[in-house]
Coordinates of C-alpha atoms in Angstrom, one line a residue:
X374 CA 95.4 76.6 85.1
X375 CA 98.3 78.3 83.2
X376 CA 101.0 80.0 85.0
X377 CA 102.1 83.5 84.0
X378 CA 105.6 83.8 82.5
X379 CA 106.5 85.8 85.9
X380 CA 105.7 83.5 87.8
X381 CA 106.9 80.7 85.5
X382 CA 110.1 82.3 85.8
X383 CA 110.5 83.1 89.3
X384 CA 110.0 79.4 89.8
X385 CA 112.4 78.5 87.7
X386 CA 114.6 81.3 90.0
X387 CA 113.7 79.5 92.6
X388 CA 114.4 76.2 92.0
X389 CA 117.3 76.4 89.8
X390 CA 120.5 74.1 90.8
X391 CA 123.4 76.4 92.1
X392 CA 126.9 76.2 91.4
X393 CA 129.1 72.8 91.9
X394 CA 130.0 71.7 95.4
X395 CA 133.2 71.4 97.5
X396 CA 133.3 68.2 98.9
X397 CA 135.2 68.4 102.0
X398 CA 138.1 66.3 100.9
X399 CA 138.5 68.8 97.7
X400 CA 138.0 71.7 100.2
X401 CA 140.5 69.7 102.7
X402 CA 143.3 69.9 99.7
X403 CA 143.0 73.8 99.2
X404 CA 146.3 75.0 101.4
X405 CA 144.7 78.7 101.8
X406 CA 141.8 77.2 104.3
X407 CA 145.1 75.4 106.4
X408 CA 145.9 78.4 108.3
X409 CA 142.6 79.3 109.3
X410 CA 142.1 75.6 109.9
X411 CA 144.6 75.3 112.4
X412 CA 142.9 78.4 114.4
X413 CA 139.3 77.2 114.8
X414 CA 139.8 73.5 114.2
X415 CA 142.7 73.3 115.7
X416 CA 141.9 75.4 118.7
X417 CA 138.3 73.5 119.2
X418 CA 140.3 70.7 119.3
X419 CA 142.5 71.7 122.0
X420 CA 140.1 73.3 123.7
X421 CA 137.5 70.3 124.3
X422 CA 140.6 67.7 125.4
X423 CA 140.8 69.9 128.8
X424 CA 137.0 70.6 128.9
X425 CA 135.1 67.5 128.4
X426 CA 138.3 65.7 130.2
X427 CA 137.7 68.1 133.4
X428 CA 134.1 67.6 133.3
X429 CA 134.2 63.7 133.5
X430 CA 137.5 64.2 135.8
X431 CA 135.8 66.2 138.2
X432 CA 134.8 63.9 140.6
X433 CA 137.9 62.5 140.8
X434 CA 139.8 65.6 141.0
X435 CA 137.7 67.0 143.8
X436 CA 138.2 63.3 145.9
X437 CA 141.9 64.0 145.5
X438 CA 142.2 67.3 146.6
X439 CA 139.9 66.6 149.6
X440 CA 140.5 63.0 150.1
X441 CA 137.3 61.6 150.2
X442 CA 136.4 58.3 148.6
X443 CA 134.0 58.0 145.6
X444 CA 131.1 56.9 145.5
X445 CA 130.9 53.0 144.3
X446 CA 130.0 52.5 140.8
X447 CA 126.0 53.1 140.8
X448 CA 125.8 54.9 144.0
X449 CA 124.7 58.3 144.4
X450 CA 127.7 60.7 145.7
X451 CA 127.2 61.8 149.1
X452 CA 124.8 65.0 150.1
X453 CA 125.8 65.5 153.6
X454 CA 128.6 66.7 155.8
X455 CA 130.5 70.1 155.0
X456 CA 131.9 71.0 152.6
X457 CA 135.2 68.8 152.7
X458 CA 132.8 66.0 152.2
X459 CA 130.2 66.6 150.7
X460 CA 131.5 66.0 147.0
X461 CA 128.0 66.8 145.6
X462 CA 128.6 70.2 147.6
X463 CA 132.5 70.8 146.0
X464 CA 130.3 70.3 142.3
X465 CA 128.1 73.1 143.3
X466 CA 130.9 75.2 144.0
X467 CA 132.8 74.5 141.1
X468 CA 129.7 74.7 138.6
X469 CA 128.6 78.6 140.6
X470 CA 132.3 80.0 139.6
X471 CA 131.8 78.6 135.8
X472 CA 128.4 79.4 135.2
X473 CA 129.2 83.3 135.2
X474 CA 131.8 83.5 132.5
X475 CA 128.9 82.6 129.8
X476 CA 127.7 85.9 130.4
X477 CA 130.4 87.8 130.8
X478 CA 131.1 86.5 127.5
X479 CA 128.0 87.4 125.7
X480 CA 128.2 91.3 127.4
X481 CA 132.2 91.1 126.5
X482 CA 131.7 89.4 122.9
X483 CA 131.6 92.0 120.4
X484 CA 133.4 94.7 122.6
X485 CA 136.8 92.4 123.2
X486 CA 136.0 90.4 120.3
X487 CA 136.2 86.8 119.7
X488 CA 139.7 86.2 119.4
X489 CA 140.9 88.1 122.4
X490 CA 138.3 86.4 124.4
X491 CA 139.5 82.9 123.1
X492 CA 143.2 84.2 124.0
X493 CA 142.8 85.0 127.3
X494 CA 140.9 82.2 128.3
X495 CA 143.3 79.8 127.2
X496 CA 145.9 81.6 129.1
X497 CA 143.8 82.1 132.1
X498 CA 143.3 78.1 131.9
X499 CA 147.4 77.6 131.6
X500 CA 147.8 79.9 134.6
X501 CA 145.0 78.3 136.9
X502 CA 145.9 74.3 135.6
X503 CA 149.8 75.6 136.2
X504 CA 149.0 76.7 139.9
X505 CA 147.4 73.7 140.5
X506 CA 150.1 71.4 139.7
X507 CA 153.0 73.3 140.7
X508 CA 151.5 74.5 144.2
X509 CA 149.0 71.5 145.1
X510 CA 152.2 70.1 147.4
X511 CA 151.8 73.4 149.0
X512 CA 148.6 74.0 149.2
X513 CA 148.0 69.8 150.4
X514 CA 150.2 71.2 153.3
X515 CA 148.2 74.2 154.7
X516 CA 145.5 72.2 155.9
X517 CA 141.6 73.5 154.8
X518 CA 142.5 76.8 153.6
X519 CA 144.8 74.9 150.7
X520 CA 142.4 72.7 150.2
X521 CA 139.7 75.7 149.4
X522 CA 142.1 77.9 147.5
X523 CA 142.1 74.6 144.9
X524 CA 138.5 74.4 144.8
X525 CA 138.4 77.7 144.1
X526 CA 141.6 77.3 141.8
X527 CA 140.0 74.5 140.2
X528 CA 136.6 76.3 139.6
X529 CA 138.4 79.0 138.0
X530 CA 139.5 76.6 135.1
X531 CA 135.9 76.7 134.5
X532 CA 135.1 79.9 134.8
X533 CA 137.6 80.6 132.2
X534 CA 136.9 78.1 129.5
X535 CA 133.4 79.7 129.4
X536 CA 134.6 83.2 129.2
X537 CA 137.0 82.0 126.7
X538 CA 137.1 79.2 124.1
X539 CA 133.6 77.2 125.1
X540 CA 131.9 80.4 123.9
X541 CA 133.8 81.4 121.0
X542 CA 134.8 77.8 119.5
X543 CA 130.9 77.8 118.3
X544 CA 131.3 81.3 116.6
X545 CA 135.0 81.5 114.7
X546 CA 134.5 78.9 112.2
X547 CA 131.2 80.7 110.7
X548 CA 132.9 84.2 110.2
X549 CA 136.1 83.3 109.0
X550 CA 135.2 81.2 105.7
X551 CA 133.6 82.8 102.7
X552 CA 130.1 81.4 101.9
X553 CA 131.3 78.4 99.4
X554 CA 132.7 76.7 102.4
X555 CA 131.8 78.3 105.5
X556 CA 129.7 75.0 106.2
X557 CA 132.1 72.3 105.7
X558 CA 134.8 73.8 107.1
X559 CA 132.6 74.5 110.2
X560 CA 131.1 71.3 110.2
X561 CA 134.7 70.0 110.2
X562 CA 136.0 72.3 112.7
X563 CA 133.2 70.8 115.3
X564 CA 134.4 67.4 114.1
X565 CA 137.7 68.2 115.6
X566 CA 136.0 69.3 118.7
X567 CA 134.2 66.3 119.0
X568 CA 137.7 64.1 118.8
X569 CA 139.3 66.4 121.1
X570 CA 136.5 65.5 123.8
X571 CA 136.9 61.8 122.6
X572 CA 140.6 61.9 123.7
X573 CA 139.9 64.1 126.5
X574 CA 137.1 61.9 128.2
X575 CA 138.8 58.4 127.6
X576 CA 142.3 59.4 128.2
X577 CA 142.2 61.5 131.8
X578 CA 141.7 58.8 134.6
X579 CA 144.0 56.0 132.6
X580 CA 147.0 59.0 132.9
X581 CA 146.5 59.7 136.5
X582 CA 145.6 56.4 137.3
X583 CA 148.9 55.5 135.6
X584 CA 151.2 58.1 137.2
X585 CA 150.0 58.1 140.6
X586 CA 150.0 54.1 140.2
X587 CA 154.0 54.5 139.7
X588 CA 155.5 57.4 141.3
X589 CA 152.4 58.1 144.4
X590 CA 148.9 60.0 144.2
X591 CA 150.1 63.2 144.2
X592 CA 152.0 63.1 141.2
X593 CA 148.7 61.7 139.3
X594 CA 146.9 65.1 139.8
X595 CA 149.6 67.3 139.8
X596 CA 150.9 66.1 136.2
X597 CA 147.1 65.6 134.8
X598 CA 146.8 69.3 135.5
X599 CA 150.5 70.5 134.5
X600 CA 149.0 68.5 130.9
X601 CA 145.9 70.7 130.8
X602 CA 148.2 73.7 131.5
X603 CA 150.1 72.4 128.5
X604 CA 147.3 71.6 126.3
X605 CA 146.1 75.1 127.2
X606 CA 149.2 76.9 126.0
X607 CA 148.8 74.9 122.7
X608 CA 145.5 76.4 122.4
X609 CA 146.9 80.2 123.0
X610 CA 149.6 79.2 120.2
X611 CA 147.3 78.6 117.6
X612 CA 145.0 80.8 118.3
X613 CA 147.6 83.9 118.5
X614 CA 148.6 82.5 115.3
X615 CA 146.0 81.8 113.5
X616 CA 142.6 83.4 114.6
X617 CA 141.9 86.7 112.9
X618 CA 139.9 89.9 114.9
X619 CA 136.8 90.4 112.5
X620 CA 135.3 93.0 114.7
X621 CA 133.8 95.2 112.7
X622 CA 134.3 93.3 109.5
X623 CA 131.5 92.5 107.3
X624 CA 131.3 88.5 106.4
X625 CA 131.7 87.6 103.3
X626 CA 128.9 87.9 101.0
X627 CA 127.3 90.2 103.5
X628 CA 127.4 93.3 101.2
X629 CA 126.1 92.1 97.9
X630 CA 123.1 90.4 100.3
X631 CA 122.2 94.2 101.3
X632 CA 122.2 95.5 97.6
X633 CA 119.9 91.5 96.2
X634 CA 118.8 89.5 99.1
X635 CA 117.7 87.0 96.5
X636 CA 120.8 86.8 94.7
X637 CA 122.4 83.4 95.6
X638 CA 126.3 82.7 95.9
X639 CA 128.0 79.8 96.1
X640 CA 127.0 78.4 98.9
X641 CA 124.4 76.3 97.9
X642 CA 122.1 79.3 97.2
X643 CA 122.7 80.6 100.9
X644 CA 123.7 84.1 100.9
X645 CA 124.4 86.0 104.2
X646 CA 121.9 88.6 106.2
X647 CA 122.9 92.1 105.9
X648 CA 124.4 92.3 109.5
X649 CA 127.8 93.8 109.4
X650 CA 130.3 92.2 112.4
X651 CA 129.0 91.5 115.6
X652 CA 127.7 88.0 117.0
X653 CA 124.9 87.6 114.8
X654 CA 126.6 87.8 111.7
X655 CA 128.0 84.6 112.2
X656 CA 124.9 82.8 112.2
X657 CA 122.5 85.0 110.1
X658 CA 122.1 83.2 106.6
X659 CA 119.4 83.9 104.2
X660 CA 118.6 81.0 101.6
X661 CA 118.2 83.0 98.3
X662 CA 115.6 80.1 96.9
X663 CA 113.7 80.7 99.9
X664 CA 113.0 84.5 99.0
X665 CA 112.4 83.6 95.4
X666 CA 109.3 81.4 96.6
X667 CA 107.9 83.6 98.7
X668 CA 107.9 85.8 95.9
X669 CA 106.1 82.9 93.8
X670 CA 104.0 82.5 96.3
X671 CA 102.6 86.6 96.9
X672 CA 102.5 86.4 93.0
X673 CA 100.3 83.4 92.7
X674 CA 97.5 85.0 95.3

């Protein structure tokens, strides 16, 4: 059976090639994307050195500040005792106070907006890593109720990345590049995040093992931290530098996808839902061949 010229050419619509490709070196070499480069790659990058680092570094963190041994390799940590040692317990604790800043996040996202959200986490993260290793010969001193105030100091690191950069590390990258790259540049961005928990994860428990190996076990906590605090203020750097407040600001491509949804850019044929701002419209993209084929498709019935 023949096909109509309609619907002859609204498959050709839909199935045309679109526009040449960046390739993400060629994208890599264009110095206007740096800038914004350093911001969300850059600050993933940070970002996951101190979070997948603390994550695998918990246990040993937790048996420092409450002296009590690990568990051999392949052994279950212990579930009894109180809370000074029962490091299984200490997890708990630490994992309750983090949990919540997801969700402050999501109620807080559009209203602070993601930048400001990053920002203060980082430098809620610098404060609570600094007060660790600047007070923990303080608080070693004052007997259980030291010890709890850096549970609760350490828990707060947590609290903080999730009301802060582990929420809006995920969003930046797809608001802040126009359609033709947004997804290298994103993909790349996670990339980064991915080598900063690489160097995180494998390079914790060498450094305190190191430091506490030469100048005592104190100093292997309280300078592992006093790096996080460090690491932490990097992240505020760049992202006071170099993360832009899009509240409110339509993505790119957003506008013409209101007035054609079909009309495809140069992304691939991807052009973006008409959602102005707010947390969906870094996510929302409509493939333009896709709404040509449907359109085949009513057509042919």
């Amino acid at each position: 059976e023949r096909m109509s010229a309609p619907i002859a050419a609204l498959r050709a619509e839909a199935g045309r090639p679109a526009g040449p490709s960046s390739t993400l070196l060629s994208t890599l070499r264009q110095r206007k994307y740096w800038s914004k480069l350093l911001g969300t790659a850059g600050g993933w990058f940070l970002f996951d050195i101190t979070f997948y680092g603390n994550s695998l570094f918990q246990p040993t963190v937790l048996s420092s500040v409450f002296h009590v041994d690990q568990a051999a390799a392949g052994d279950a940590p212990p579930l009894q005792g109180d809370l000074a040692h029962n490091l299984c317990a200490q997890m708990a604790v630490v994992a309750a106070i983090g949990l919540p800043g997801y969700y402050v996040s999501v109620w807080l996202m559009d209203r602070v907006g993601r930048r400001r959200i990053q920002l203060q986490g980082f430098a809620c993260m610098a404060a609570a890593f600094a007060a660790l290793g600047l007070a923990y010969d303080s608080l070693e001193s004052a007997g259980a109720g030291g010890r709890v105030a850096m549970l609760l100091l350490y828990g707060l690191t947590f609290f903080f990345s999730n009301f802060g950069p582990n929420s809006t590390t995920f969003i930046l990258p797809s608001e802040t590049f126009p359609p033709e790259v947004r997804t290298t540049l994103n993909g790349f961005s996670a990339a980064m995040g991915k080598l900063g928990a690489t160097l995180g994860s494998s390079a914790f428990k060498p450094m305190k093992d190191g430091i506490s190996a030469a100048w005592g076990p104190a100093a292997g906590l309280r300078w592992t931290m006093l790096a996080c605090a460090a690491v932490s203020l990097a992240g505020f750097a760049l992202t006071y530098g170099f993360v832009e407040d899009r509240r409110g600001i339509a993505m790119e491509g957003a506008a013409t996808a209101r007035e054609d949804p079909a009309r495809e850019d140069n992304n691939g044929g991807a052009s973006a839902a008409p959602i102005e701002g707010g947390l969906g419209a870094a996510f929302l993209t409509v493939p333009a061949n896709a709404t040509a084929e449907a359109r085949v498709r009513r057509e042919a019935a």
